[in-house]
Short mmCIF file of C-alpha atoms in Angstrom, two decimals:
data_model
loop_
_atom_site.label_atom_id
_atom_site.label_comp_id
_atom_site.label_asym_id
_atom_site.label_seq_id
_atom_site.Cartn_x
_atom_site.Cartn_y
_atom_site.Cartn_z
CA SER H 11 18.67 18.06 -45.68
CA HIS H 12 19.64 18.98 -42.54
CA PRO H 13 17.43 19.11 -39.73
CA PRO H 14 16.67 22.80 -37.86
CA LEU H 15 17.85 23.76 -34.71
CA CYS H 16 14.75 23.53 -32.60
CA PRO H 17 13.17 27.45 -33.05
CA PRO H 18 12.10 28.91 -30.19
CA GLY H 19 8.24 28.37 -29.19
CA ILE H 20 7.95 25.21 -31.12
CA LYS H 21 5.49 22.75 -29.15
CA CYS H 22 7.42 20.03 -27.46
CA GLY H 23 6.43 18.12 -24.37
CA GLY H 24 3.67 20.13 -21.72
CA VAL H 25 0.82 18.27 -19.34
CA LEU H 26 -1.08 16.28 -21.01
CA SER H 27 -4.34 15.63 -18.99
CA ALA H 28 -7.15 14.65 -21.26
CA PRO H 29 -8.21 10.85 -20.50
CA SER H 30 -6.46 9.21 -23.64
CA GLY H 31 -4.28 11.26 -26.66
CA ASN H 32 -1.00 11.20 -28.69
CA PHE H 33 2.31 12.90 -29.06
CA SER H 34 5.16 12.57 -30.86
CA SER H 35 8.70 14.19 -31.21
CA PRO H 36 9.10 17.85 -32.95
CA ASN H 37 8.53 17.79 -36.81
CA PHE H 38 7.41 14.26 -36.80
CA PRO H 39 7.35 12.44 -39.33
CA GLY H 40 10.26 14.77 -40.45
CA LEU H 41 13.93 14.48 -38.97
CA TYR H 42 13.86 16.17 -35.10
CA PRO H 43 15.76 19.35 -34.41
CA TYR H 44 19.30 19.16 -32.81
CA GLU H 45 19.49 19.72 -29.38
CA THR H 46 16.22 19.71 -28.39
CA GLU H 47 14.82 18.83 -24.78
CA CYS H 48 10.83 17.66 -24.29
CA THR H 49 9.02 16.56 -21.11
CA TRP H 50 5.60 15.18 -21.61
CA LEU H 51 3.90 15.03 -18.06
CA ILE H 52 0.99 12.84 -18.71
CA VAL H 53 -1.66 13.12 -15.51
CA VAL H 54 -5.24 11.03 -15.07
CA ALA H 55 -7.58 10.89 -12.53
CA GLU H 56 -6.07 9.30 -9.20
CA GLY H 57 -6.81 5.80 -8.76
CA SER H 58 -6.15 5.28 -12.48
CA SER H 59 -2.78 4.20 -14.32
CA VAL H 60 -1.32 5.65 -17.42
CA VAL H 61 -0.93 3.33 -20.55
CA LEU H 62 1.71 3.96 -22.50
CA SER H 63 2.79 2.85 -26.63
CA PHE H 64 4.81 3.29 -29.61
CA SER H 65 3.72 3.22 -32.76
CA HIS H 66 7.05 4.44 -34.09
CA PHE H 67 10.18 4.52 -32.77
CA GLU H 68 13.74 6.13 -34.50
CA LEU H 69 16.67 7.72 -32.70
CA GLU H 70 20.19 7.82 -33.04
CA TYR H 71 21.84 4.55 -32.06
CA HIS H 72 24.41 4.59 -29.23
CA ASP H 73 25.27 1.55 -26.74
CA ALA H 74 24.73 3.74 -23.68
CA CYS H 75 21.62 5.85 -24.97
CA ALA H 76 24.36 8.88 -24.36
CA TYR H 77 23.50 11.03 -27.55
CA ASP H 78 20.04 11.35 -28.00
CA TYR H 79 17.38 9.26 -25.98
CA LEU H 80 14.05 8.74 -24.73
CA GLN H 81 13.38 8.05 -20.96
CA VAL H 82 9.93 6.82 -19.36
CA TYR H 83 9.34 7.49 -15.79
CA ASN H 84 7.02 6.27 -13.27
CA GLY H 85 5.90 9.17 -12.03
CA ALA H 86 7.10 13.17 -12.07
CA ALA H 87 10.49 13.39 -14.26
CA ARG H 88 14.11 13.50 -13.57
CA ASP H 89 13.79 11.18 -10.49
CA ARG H 90 15.81 8.58 -11.10
CA GLY H 91 14.58 6.26 -8.66
CA ASN H 92 11.28 6.42 -10.88
CA LEU H 93 12.98 5.57 -14.27
CA LEU H 94 11.53 2.82 -15.85
CA GLY H 95 13.89 2.83 -18.87
CA THR H 96 16.16 5.11 -21.66
CA PHE H 97 15.84 4.36 -25.07
CA CYS H 98 17.41 4.92 -28.65
CA GLY H 99 18.11 3.28 -31.86
CA HIS H 100 15.31 1.44 -33.67
CA SER H 101 14.02 -1.28 -31.09
CA SER H 102 10.65 0.53 -30.23
CA PRO H 103 10.45 0.52 -26.09
CA PRO H 104 7.80 -2.31 -24.71
CA PRO H 105 4.51 -0.91 -23.86
CA PHE H 106 3.86 0.79 -20.31
CA SER H 107 1.74 0.87 -17.30
CA SER H 108 2.23 3.48 -14.91
CA ALA H 109 2.23 2.46 -10.95
CA TRP H 110 -0.11 5.37 -10.50
CA HIS H 111 -1.59 8.65 -12.13
CA VAL H 112 1.37 9.91 -13.21
CA MET H 113 4.19 9.32 -15.80
CA ALA H 114 6.65 11.42 -17.92
CA VAL H 115 8.07 11.49 -20.98
CA VAL H 116 11.52 13.09 -21.78
CA PHE H 117 13.00 12.95 -25.35
CA ARG H 118 16.49 14.54 -25.74
CA SER H 119 18.91 15.24 -28.94
CA ASP H 120 21.96 16.39 -29.35
CA ARG H 121 23.84 18.34 -32.19
CA HIS H 122 24.97 15.56 -34.51
CA VAL H 123 23.08 12.86 -36.42
CA ALA H 124 18.98 13.36 -36.41
CA LYS H 125 16.14 10.60 -37.17
CA HIS H 126 12.47 10.63 -37.51
CA GLY H 127 11.47 10.31 -34.22
CA PHE H 128 8.88 8.73 -32.31
CA ALA H 129 5.20 8.74 -31.95
CA ALA H 130 3.23 7.65 -28.80
CA ALA H 131 -0.51 6.97 -27.59
CA TYR H 132 -1.86 7.22 -23.91
CA ARG H 133 -4.99 6.00 -22.36
CA LYS H 134 -6.24 6.05 -19.12
CA ASP H 135 -6.87 2.79 -17.39
CA ALA H 136 -9.54 2.46 -15.03
CA CYS H 137 -7.57 -0.36 -12.97
CA GLY H 138 -5.20 -2.74 -13.79
CA GLY H 139 -2.04 -2.67 -16.38
CA GLN H 140 1.22 -4.27 -16.79
CA LEU H 141 3.88 -2.99 -14.29
CA THR H 142 7.44 -3.16 -15.14
CA GLY H 143 9.25 -1.03 -12.27
CA LEU H 144 11.30 -2.27 -9.52
CA SER H 145 8.69 -0.77 -7.35
CA GLY H 146 5.17 0.76 -7.37
CA GLU H 147 1.91 1.13 -5.96
CA ILE H 148 -1.57 0.10 -6.49
CA THR H 149 -5.02 0.95 -5.46
CA SER H 150 -8.40 0.10 -6.34
CA PRO H 151 -10.69 1.96 -8.41
CA HIS H 152 -11.66 5.59 -7.02
CA TYR H 153 -9.87 4.81 -4.07
CA PRO H 154 -10.23 6.07 -1.17
CA GLU H 155 -13.67 6.57 -2.18
CA SER H 156 -16.07 3.04 -2.58
CA TYR H 157 -14.61 1.15 -5.29
CA PRO H 158 -17.63 0.84 -8.08
CA ASN H 159 -19.63 -2.63 -8.71
CA ASP H 160 -19.20 -5.45 -11.53
CA ALA H 161 -15.54 -4.40 -11.40
CA GLU H 162 -12.66 -6.56 -12.46
CA CYS H 163 -9.10 -5.41 -12.78
CA ARG H 164 -5.96 -7.14 -13.49
CA TRP H 165 -2.32 -5.96 -12.30
CA SER H 166 0.55 -8.22 -13.68
CA ILE H 167 3.88 -6.94 -12.33
CA GLY H 168 7.03 -7.98 -13.46
CA GLY H 169 9.13 -8.46 -16.28
CA ALA H 170 12.03 -5.77 -15.21
CA SER H 171 15.50 -6.60 -16.00
CA GLY H 172 17.41 -8.27 -13.78
CA GLY H 173 14.44 -8.47 -11.24
CA GLY H 174 14.06 -10.78 -8.56
CA PRO H 175 10.95 -12.21 -6.49
CA LEU H 176 8.03 -9.71 -5.85
CA THR H 177 7.35 -8.45 -2.26
CA LEU H 178 3.37 -6.97 -1.61
CA VAL H 179 2.46 -5.18 0.94
CA PHE H 180 -1.16 -3.75 1.77
CA ALA H 181 -1.11 0.15 3.52
CA ASP H 182 -4.99 -0.28 3.26
CA PHE H 183 -7.91 -2.97 2.71
CA GLN H 184 -11.47 -2.74 3.28
CA MET H 185 -13.81 -4.84 1.11
CA GLU H 186 -16.74 -6.54 1.26
CA GLY H 187 -16.93 -9.62 3.50
CA GLY H 188 -18.18 -13.19 3.54
CA GLN H 189 -17.25 -16.81 3.98
CA GLY H 190 -14.74 -18.13 1.01
CA CYS H 191 -14.67 -14.58 -0.24
CA GLY H 192 -17.10 -15.26 -3.07
CA PHE H 193 -18.66 -11.49 -3.36
CA ASP H 194 -15.64 -9.02 -3.71
CA TYR H 195 -12.29 -10.05 -3.41
CA VAL H 196 -8.31 -9.79 -4.36
CA ALA H 197 -6.82 -12.70 -5.46
CA LEU H 198 -2.84 -13.23 -5.70
CA PHE H 199 -1.32 -15.56 -8.13
CA ASP H 200 2.77 -16.72 -8.02
CA GLY H 201 3.28 -15.87 -11.91
CA PRO H 202 2.17 -13.75 -14.82
CA THR H 203 -1.35 -16.04 -15.33
CA ILE H 204 -4.30 -17.63 -13.18
CA THR H 205 -2.46 -20.77 -14.05
CA ALA H 206 0.27 -19.99 -12.06
CA PRO H 207 0.08 -21.57 -8.17
CA ARG H 208 -2.25 -19.20 -5.89
CA LEU H 209 -0.96 -17.05 -3.01
CA GLY H 210 -4.26 -16.35 -1.56
CA ARG H 211 -7.70 -14.93 -1.61
CA TYR H 212 -8.56 -12.13 0.87
CA CYS H 213 -11.61 -9.88 1.38
CA GLY H 214 -13.06 -8.20 4.20
CA SER H 215 -11.24 -5.47 6.71
CA THR H 216 -8.25 -7.46 7.51
CA ARG H 217 -5.26 -6.61 5.54
CA PRO H 218 -3.78 -9.41 4.01
CA PRO H 219 -0.40 -10.72 5.20
CA ARG H 220 3.02 -9.51 3.20
CA THR H 221 3.27 -11.92 0.41
CA ILE H 222 6.49 -12.91 -1.61
CA SER H 223 6.38 -14.11 -5.06
CA SER H 224 9.00 -17.30 -5.85
CA THR H 225 8.83 -15.88 -9.13
CA PRO H 226 10.01 -12.39 -10.90
CA HIS H 227 5.96 -12.35 -11.64
CA LEU H 228 2.66 -11.64 -9.57
CA LEU H 229 -0.76 -11.79 -10.76
CA ILE H 230 -3.20 -9.64 -8.41
CA ILE H 231 -7.10 -10.04 -9.40
CA PHE H 232 -9.36 -7.29 -8.22
CA LYS H 233 -13.11 -8.41 -8.46
CA SER H 234 -16.59 -6.63 -7.01
CA ASP H 235 -20.08 -7.87 -7.34
CA PHE H 236 -23.21 -6.22 -7.66
CA ASN H 237 -23.85 -4.82 -4.79
CA ILE H 238 -21.91 -3.66 -1.42
CA GLY H 239 -18.61 -2.09 -1.72
CA GLY H 240 -16.30 -0.62 0.58
CA ARG H 241 -12.87 1.78 0.52
CA GLY H 242 -11.17 -0.93 -1.44
CA PHE H 243 -7.29 -1.14 -0.61
CA LYS H 244 -4.14 0.29 -1.36
CA ALA H 245 -0.86 -1.77 -1.96
CA HIS H 246 2.98 -1.26 -2.80
CA PHE H 247 5.20 -3.70 -4.49
CA TYR H 248 9.02 -4.08 -4.93
CA SER H 249 11.62 -6.66 -5.95
CA ALA H 250 12.27 -8.53 -3.17
CA GLY H 251 15.88 -9.62 -4.22
CA GLU H 252 17.67 -7.07 -2.73
CA CYS H 253 15.12 -5.40 -0.54
CA GLN H 254 14.76 -8.69 1.84
CA GLU H 255 17.29 -10.33 3.59
CA VAL H 256 17.99 -12.36 6.78
CA PHE H 257 21.90 -12.60 7.47
CA THR H 258 22.89 -15.51 10.10
CA THR H 259 26.43 -14.92 9.48
CA VAL H 260 29.09 -13.98 12.11
CA LYS H 261 29.89 -11.23 9.58
CA GLY H 262 28.30 -9.76 6.24
CA ASN H 263 27.56 -6.77 4.25
CA PHE H 264 24.46 -5.38 2.33
CA SER H 265 23.28 -2.34 0.41
CA SER H 266 20.52 -0.59 -0.78
CA PRO H 267 19.07 -1.98 -3.94
CA GLN H 268 20.89 -0.92 -7.09
CA TYR H 269 23.78 0.69 -4.79
CA PRO H 270 25.57 2.67 -6.08
CA ASN H 271 23.06 3.52 -8.55
CA PHE H 272 19.93 5.50 -7.41
CA TYR H 273 17.22 3.18 -5.15
CA PRO H 274 13.71 2.98 -6.59
CA ASN H 275 11.07 5.00 -4.80
CA ASN H 276 8.48 4.06 -3.02
CA LEU H 277 10.05 0.99 -0.83
CA LYS H 278 10.14 -0.38 2.11
CA CYS H 279 13.08 -3.14 2.58
CA GLN H 280 14.36 -4.98 5.68
CA TRP H 281 17.85 -6.46 6.60
CA SER H 282 17.47 -8.81 9.50
CA ILE H 283 20.71 -10.05 11.40
CA GLN H 284 20.40 -12.82 13.63
CA LEU H 285 23.36 -14.16 15.85
CA PRO H 286 23.70 -16.70 18.58
CA PRO H 287 22.55 -16.02 22.01
CA GLY H 288 24.95 -13.65 23.77
CA TYR H 289 26.40 -12.21 20.54
CA ARG H 290 25.89 -8.27 19.72
CA ILE H 291 26.16 -7.14 16.46
CA LYS H 292 28.23 -3.97 15.44
CA VAL H 293 27.15 -2.46 12.01
CA PHE H 294 29.99 -0.08 10.33
CA PHE H 295 28.29 2.93 7.86
CA LEU H 296 31.08 2.65 4.96
CA ASP H 297 28.95 5.04 2.84
CA MET H 298 25.57 6.65 2.87
CA GLU H 299 23.08 8.97 0.78
CA LEU H 300 19.54 9.81 1.37
CA GLU H 301 17.76 12.07 0.70
CA GLY H 302 17.38 14.98 2.87
CA ARG H 303 15.65 16.08 6.17
CA SER H 304 12.80 18.34 5.71
CA SER H 305 13.17 22.02 5.75
CA LEU H 306 9.61 22.47 7.71
CA THR H 307 10.57 19.36 10.63
CA GLY H 308 14.07 19.43 10.78
CA GLY H 309 13.04 15.35 10.60
CA CYS H 310 14.07 12.25 8.20
CA ASP H 311 10.41 12.69 7.25
CA TYR H 312 11.14 11.22 3.39
CA ASP H 313 13.50 8.46 2.99
CA HIS H 314 15.32 7.30 6.29
CA LEU H 315 17.37 4.06 7.45
CA SER H 316 16.23 2.74 10.48
CA ALA H 317 17.67 0.44 13.20
CA PHE H 318 15.97 -1.59 15.85
CA ASP H 319 17.47 -3.66 18.86
CA GLY H 320 15.65 -7.15 19.14
CA GLY H 321 15.02 -7.94 15.42
CA THR H 322 11.28 -6.25 14.90
CA GLU H 323 10.50 -2.39 14.71
CA ASN H 324 8.70 -3.05 17.79
CA GLY H 325 12.15 -3.31 19.81
CA SER H 326 14.01 -0.04 20.97
CA LEU H 327 15.29 2.35 18.01
CA LEU H 328 19.21 2.57 18.17
CA GLY H 329 19.27 5.34 15.27
CA GLN H 330 17.24 6.62 12.31
CA TRP H 331 19.10 8.63 9.62
CA CYS H 332 19.09 10.22 6.07
CA GLY H 333 20.83 12.89 3.61
CA ARG H 334 24.17 12.50 3.30
CA GLU H 335 26.53 11.39 6.71
CA SER H 336 29.57 10.05 8.16
CA LEU H 337 27.85 7.74 10.70
CA ALA H 338 29.73 6.35 13.19
CA PRO H 339 29.55 2.50 14.14
CA ILE H 340 26.44 1.65 16.11
CA THR H 341 26.79 -1.64 18.50
CA SER H 342 23.36 -3.97 19.22
CA ARG H 343 22.38 -4.91 23.13
CA SER H 344 21.25 -8.28 21.95
CA ASN H 345 21.89 -10.86 19.29
CA ARG H 346 19.21 -9.60 16.86
CA LEU H 347 19.20 -6.28 14.87
CA LEU H 348 16.79 -5.16 12.20
CA LEU H 349 17.58 -2.43 9.35
CA VAL H 350 14.58 -0.56 7.64
CA LEU H 351 14.89 1.13 4.73
CA HIS H 352 11.64 3.35 3.58
CA THR H 353 11.56 5.52 0.19
CA ASP H 354 8.92 7.72 -0.64
CA ARG H 355 7.35 8.50 -4.46
CA ASN H 356 10.14 11.05 -5.02
CA THR H 357 13.97 12.17 -4.98
CA ALA H 358 16.02 8.97 -4.72
CA LYS H 359 19.82 9.46 -4.10
CA ARG H 360 22.79 7.11 -4.11
CA GLY H 361 21.60 4.56 -0.90
CA PHE H 362 23.87 2.92 1.49
CA SER H 363 26.61 0.23 2.14
CA ILE H 364 26.81 -1.37 5.53
CA SER H 365 28.96 -4.40 6.78
CA TYR H 366 28.60 -5.88 10.14
CA VAL H 367 30.53 -8.04 12.54
CA GLY H 368 29.33 -10.41 15.56
CA VAL H 369 30.76 -9.49 18.77
CA VAL H 370 31.73 -12.81 20.36
CA PRO H 371 30.16 -12.73 23.89
CA MET H 372 33.52 -13.41 26.62
CA ASN H 373 34.53 -12.85 30.27
CA VAL H 374 38.03 -11.64 30.38
CA SER H 375 39.47 -10.92 33.83
CA CYS H 376 42.97 -10.61 35.09
CA THR H 377 44.92 -10.28 38.14
CA ARG H 378 48.68 -8.84 38.90
CA THR H 379 50.25 -11.25 36.92
CA ASP H 380 47.75 -13.42 34.65
CA PHE H 381 44.87 -12.94 32.39
CA HIS H 382 41.77 -15.55 32.27
CA ILE H 383 39.36 -15.42 29.30
CA GLN H 384 36.15 -17.60 28.55
CA ILE H 385 33.68 -18.07 26.13
CA PRO H 386 30.91 -20.06 25.51
CA VAL H 387 31.20 -23.14 23.66
CA GLN H 388 28.05 -22.95 22.31
CA SER H 389 28.65 -19.33 20.76
CA LEU H 390 31.76 -20.76 18.85
CA ALA H 391 30.16 -24.46 18.28
CA GLN H 392 31.44 -24.93 14.85
CA LEU H 393 35.25 -24.28 15.65
CA GLU H 394 37.85 -26.12 17.37
CA ARG H 395 39.74 -25.29 20.38
CA ASN H 396 42.76 -24.32 18.28
CA ARG H 397 41.06 -21.65 16.06
CA ILE H 398 41.11 -19.85 19.86
CA TYR H 399 44.32 -18.67 20.58
CA LEU H 400 45.96 -15.62 22.34
CA GLY H 401 48.90 -14.29 20.71
CA THR H 402 50.10 -17.28 19.03
CA PRO H 403 48.86 -20.27 17.97
CA SER H 404 50.39 -22.23 20.44
CA CYS H 405 48.48 -20.27 23.30
CA ALA H 406 45.09 -22.04 21.89
CA ALA H 407 41.94 -22.60 24.25
CA GLN H 408 41.17 -25.23 26.48
CA VAL H 409 38.16 -26.53 26.48
CA ALA H 410 36.59 -26.62 29.95
CA GLY H 411 32.70 -28.00 30.50
CA ARG H 412 30.68 -25.50 28.46
CA ASN H 413 33.20 -22.74 28.07
CA PHE H 414 36.45 -22.43 26.07
CA LYS H 415 39.59 -21.14 28.44
CA ILE H 416 42.61 -19.49 28.20
CA HIS H 417 44.46 -19.06 31.49
CA THR H 418 48.01 -17.32 30.91
CA ARG H 419 50.81 -15.48 32.81
CA PHE H 420 51.61 -12.01 31.21
CA ASP H 421 54.94 -13.21 30.26
CA THR H 422 53.49 -15.42 27.57
CA CYS H 423 51.53 -15.41 24.89
CA GLY H 424 52.49 -11.77 22.66
CA THR H 425 51.76 -10.19 25.76
CA GLU H 426 53.22 -6.45 25.94
CA SER H 427 53.33 -3.60 28.75
CA GLN H 428 51.94 -0.09 27.17
CA ARG H 429 51.31 2.96 28.81
CA ARG H 430 48.45 4.70 28.10
CA ASN H 431 46.70 7.96 30.20
CA ASN H 432 49.81 7.65 32.21
CA THR H 433 49.18 4.34 33.16
CA SER H 434 50.65 1.10 32.96
CA VAL H 435 48.45 -1.51 31.20
CA ILE H 436 49.61 -5.23 29.88
CA VAL H 437 48.06 -5.92 26.15
CA SER H 438 47.82 -8.87 24.02
CA THR H 439 45.51 -10.14 20.90
CA LEU H 440 42.83 -12.31 20.97
CA TYR H 441 42.76 -14.34 17.54
CA ILE H 442 39.44 -15.83 16.67
CA ASP H 443 39.37 -17.92 13.55
CA PHE H 444 36.40 -18.39 11.21
CA SER H 445 38.35 -18.87 8.04
CA VAL H 446 36.42 -21.89 5.89
CA GLY H 447 38.53 -22.89 2.83
CA ASP H 448 40.56 -20.49 0.99
CA GLN H 449 38.43 -17.80 2.67
CA GLU H 450 40.49 -16.32 5.60
CA ASP H 451 38.20 -14.77 7.80
CA ILE H 452 40.20 -13.75 11.53
CA HIS H 453 38.66 -11.51 14.29
CA GLN H 454 40.92 -9.87 16.31
CA TYR H 455 39.97 -8.14 20.11
CA GLU H 456 42.72 -6.72 22.09
CA VAL H 457 42.57 -7.91 26.11
CA GLN H 458 43.94 -5.28 28.12
CA CYS H 459 44.68 -5.41 32.34
CA GLU H 460 45.41 -2.79 34.53
CA PRO H 461 47.58 -5.12 37.22
CA LYS H 462 47.14 -2.30 39.79
CA ARG H 463 43.55 -1.91 40.06
CA LYS H 464 42.96 -6.17 38.34
CA GLU H 465 40.36 -4.54 35.72
CA ALA H 466 40.23 -5.96 32.49
CA SER H 467 38.70 -4.82 28.95
CA VAL H 468 38.09 -6.43 25.59
CA THR H 469 38.05 -4.52 22.27
CA LEU H 470 37.08 -5.40 19.08
CA ILE H 471 40.15 -4.24 16.64
CA ALA H 472 39.25 -6.17 13.33
CA GLY H 473 36.49 -7.14 11.76
CA PRO H 474 34.66 -6.92 8.41
CA ASP H 475 37.49 -5.13 6.30
CA PRO H 476 40.20 -4.03 9.12
CA SER H 477 41.61 -1.17 6.42
CA ARG H 478 38.18 0.14 6.39
CA LEU H 479 37.30 0.31 9.98
CA SER H 480 39.50 3.06 12.10
CA GLN H 481 37.18 2.92 15.12
CA ALA H 482 37.32 0.61 18.02
CA GLU H 483 34.66 -0.04 20.44
CA ASN H 484 35.21 -0.99 24.34
CA LEU H 485 32.92 -4.02 24.42
CA VAL H 486 33.08 -5.75 27.77
CA ASP H 487 35.29 -5.35 31.00
CA ALA H 488 35.68 -6.41 34.64
CA GLN H 489 32.51 -4.32 35.53
CA GLN H 490 30.49 -5.23 32.45
CA ARG H 491 30.84 -1.45 31.36
CA GLU H 492 29.77 -1.07 27.68
CA GLY H 493 30.76 1.35 24.65
CA GLU H 494 33.62 2.97 25.73
CA ALA H 495 35.72 4.32 22.55
CA MET H 496 39.35 3.99 22.21
CA ASP H 497 41.38 5.58 19.54
CA ALA H 498 44.16 3.33 17.99
CA HIS H 499 46.43 5.60 17.17
CA GLU H 500 46.76 7.02 20.92
CA ILE H 501 48.30 3.78 21.97
CA LYS H 502 52.62 4.19 22.12
CA SER H 503 54.31 0.84 23.34
CA GLN H 504 56.58 1.62 26.02
CA ASP H 505 60.40 0.30 25.27
CA THR H 506 60.93 -1.09 28.70
CA SER H 507 58.55 -3.32 30.50
CA ASP H 508 56.93 -2.06 34.17
CA ILE H 509 57.24 -5.59 35.56
CA VAL H 510 60.82 -6.06 34.17
CA PHE H 511 61.48 -2.30 35.85
CA ILE H 512 60.05 -3.42 38.84
CA SER H 513 61.86 -7.05 39.46
CA ILE H 514 65.26 -4.70 38.90
CA CYS H 515 63.83 -2.78 41.57
CA ILE H 516 63.42 -5.56 44.39
CA LEU H 517 66.53 -7.14 43.28
CA ALA H 518 68.78 -4.14 43.64
CA GLY H 519 67.42 -3.70 47.48
CA LEU H 520 67.65 -7.38 48.15
CA LEU H 521 71.30 -6.97 47.32
CA MET H 522 71.88 -3.50 49.24
CA VAL H 523 70.43 -5.39 52.12
CA ILE H 524 72.78 -8.22 52.03
CA ALA H 525 75.63 -5.83 51.40
CA VAL H 526 74.59 -3.75 54.49
CA VAL H 527 74.34 -7.04 56.48
CA GLY H 528 77.79 -8.42 55.21
CA LEU H 529 79.47 -5.11 56.70
CA VAL H 530 78.01 -5.20 59.60
CA LEU H 531 78.97 -8.86 60.63
CA LEU H 532 82.68 -8.42 59.16
#
């Protein structure tokens, strides 16, 4: 027999706020209706978690669960940053424990093929549980009120598909102290059981340090004795694989966790770029879509990406971004840069993709006839001098003391004369070849001289991905001015070299003088 279309008013979904309960698909154990969508929001006391299990599960099967499916969310429904999993077919979902006191379950059927559906049970877990999401929050029982005496809680984190090492950060911590933490304590283990190596045991009012596991599993044990309590603790965790990275190469790229899919909620991710002294770091925003600005304050109060000069959050803030924006590149003032992504409990988006390139420290000057270029050897310590050349490989750098040096006349090394903003300038391209093996990696800088003023400048014109970098930035000049932009599309070549033109004029003048003198003598 065919199942009915879901009639109006059928009991389907709702808010479940009792400490425990059961729910099932419509008509269970009969066939569920076609074209049905139900959402159950399970809400238990704050400080507790929700434990969800399935006793029966049978939905229409599809490889990607595109027809009939059940979704479990770590928090409010329909926020893909909280999605714990999508399920269909005959394989029952695993037991779930929420990372906070709210869990949502969504069931949907299409207009074809019905099955018997599912039956599920939930209960409030005073503390502890099995947490399988990529991110989440845990608190001691009754937090921020005082935790109970004689409590013991275990949170086992891990098991998410594709999960990497886990990072645990304590936002608040206040417990009974004591030498050796023998009364009340939090203990951390680098694995799923207490037989794993212990990462730390903490008590008192000093927040434990940021902890990163070496495996995709982390066990947290909270224990209190028979007297003297405290506010307890609040901590958040996330899979560290895509969320904590340090870059020391002269160029690189990275993206938000799970990009281009929605990033998880409740994250604090850090990307640190650390280059040799003298370098600066230019960052290109290839794509960005975060949760938008607050309608109340107009600020990036929810999810945001921040950039700090100097490599720590105490450094100067270069920028903070949110929403969907097309951003111009930024350049650090030092050789270290820290990017930090904060996401809150809801409303996830696609995230971001970023590439960066290290701007090589160099001094460029010129006379009316010559270029002078100096680069500290320590900045390019791994490179041979023939990897640094102006215009053509035959114009390679020489090593003089602690510097690579290029000293060349304007009529060599691929130099050409151009006219920009009604000013005659001499232009060439400096190549620095960082290639390793088959991986070609040649950075290009345009060097420019205005001979009349004897003023030189250098501009990064090709870095991580030349096809995507349309903006160029003036990086160094004779007066050490920084950051003047140049649009490469406004550069127009001049057919006749100014130097050749001036030389012809002088030669013509000399010939005229000789001719006049000759006539006088005759």
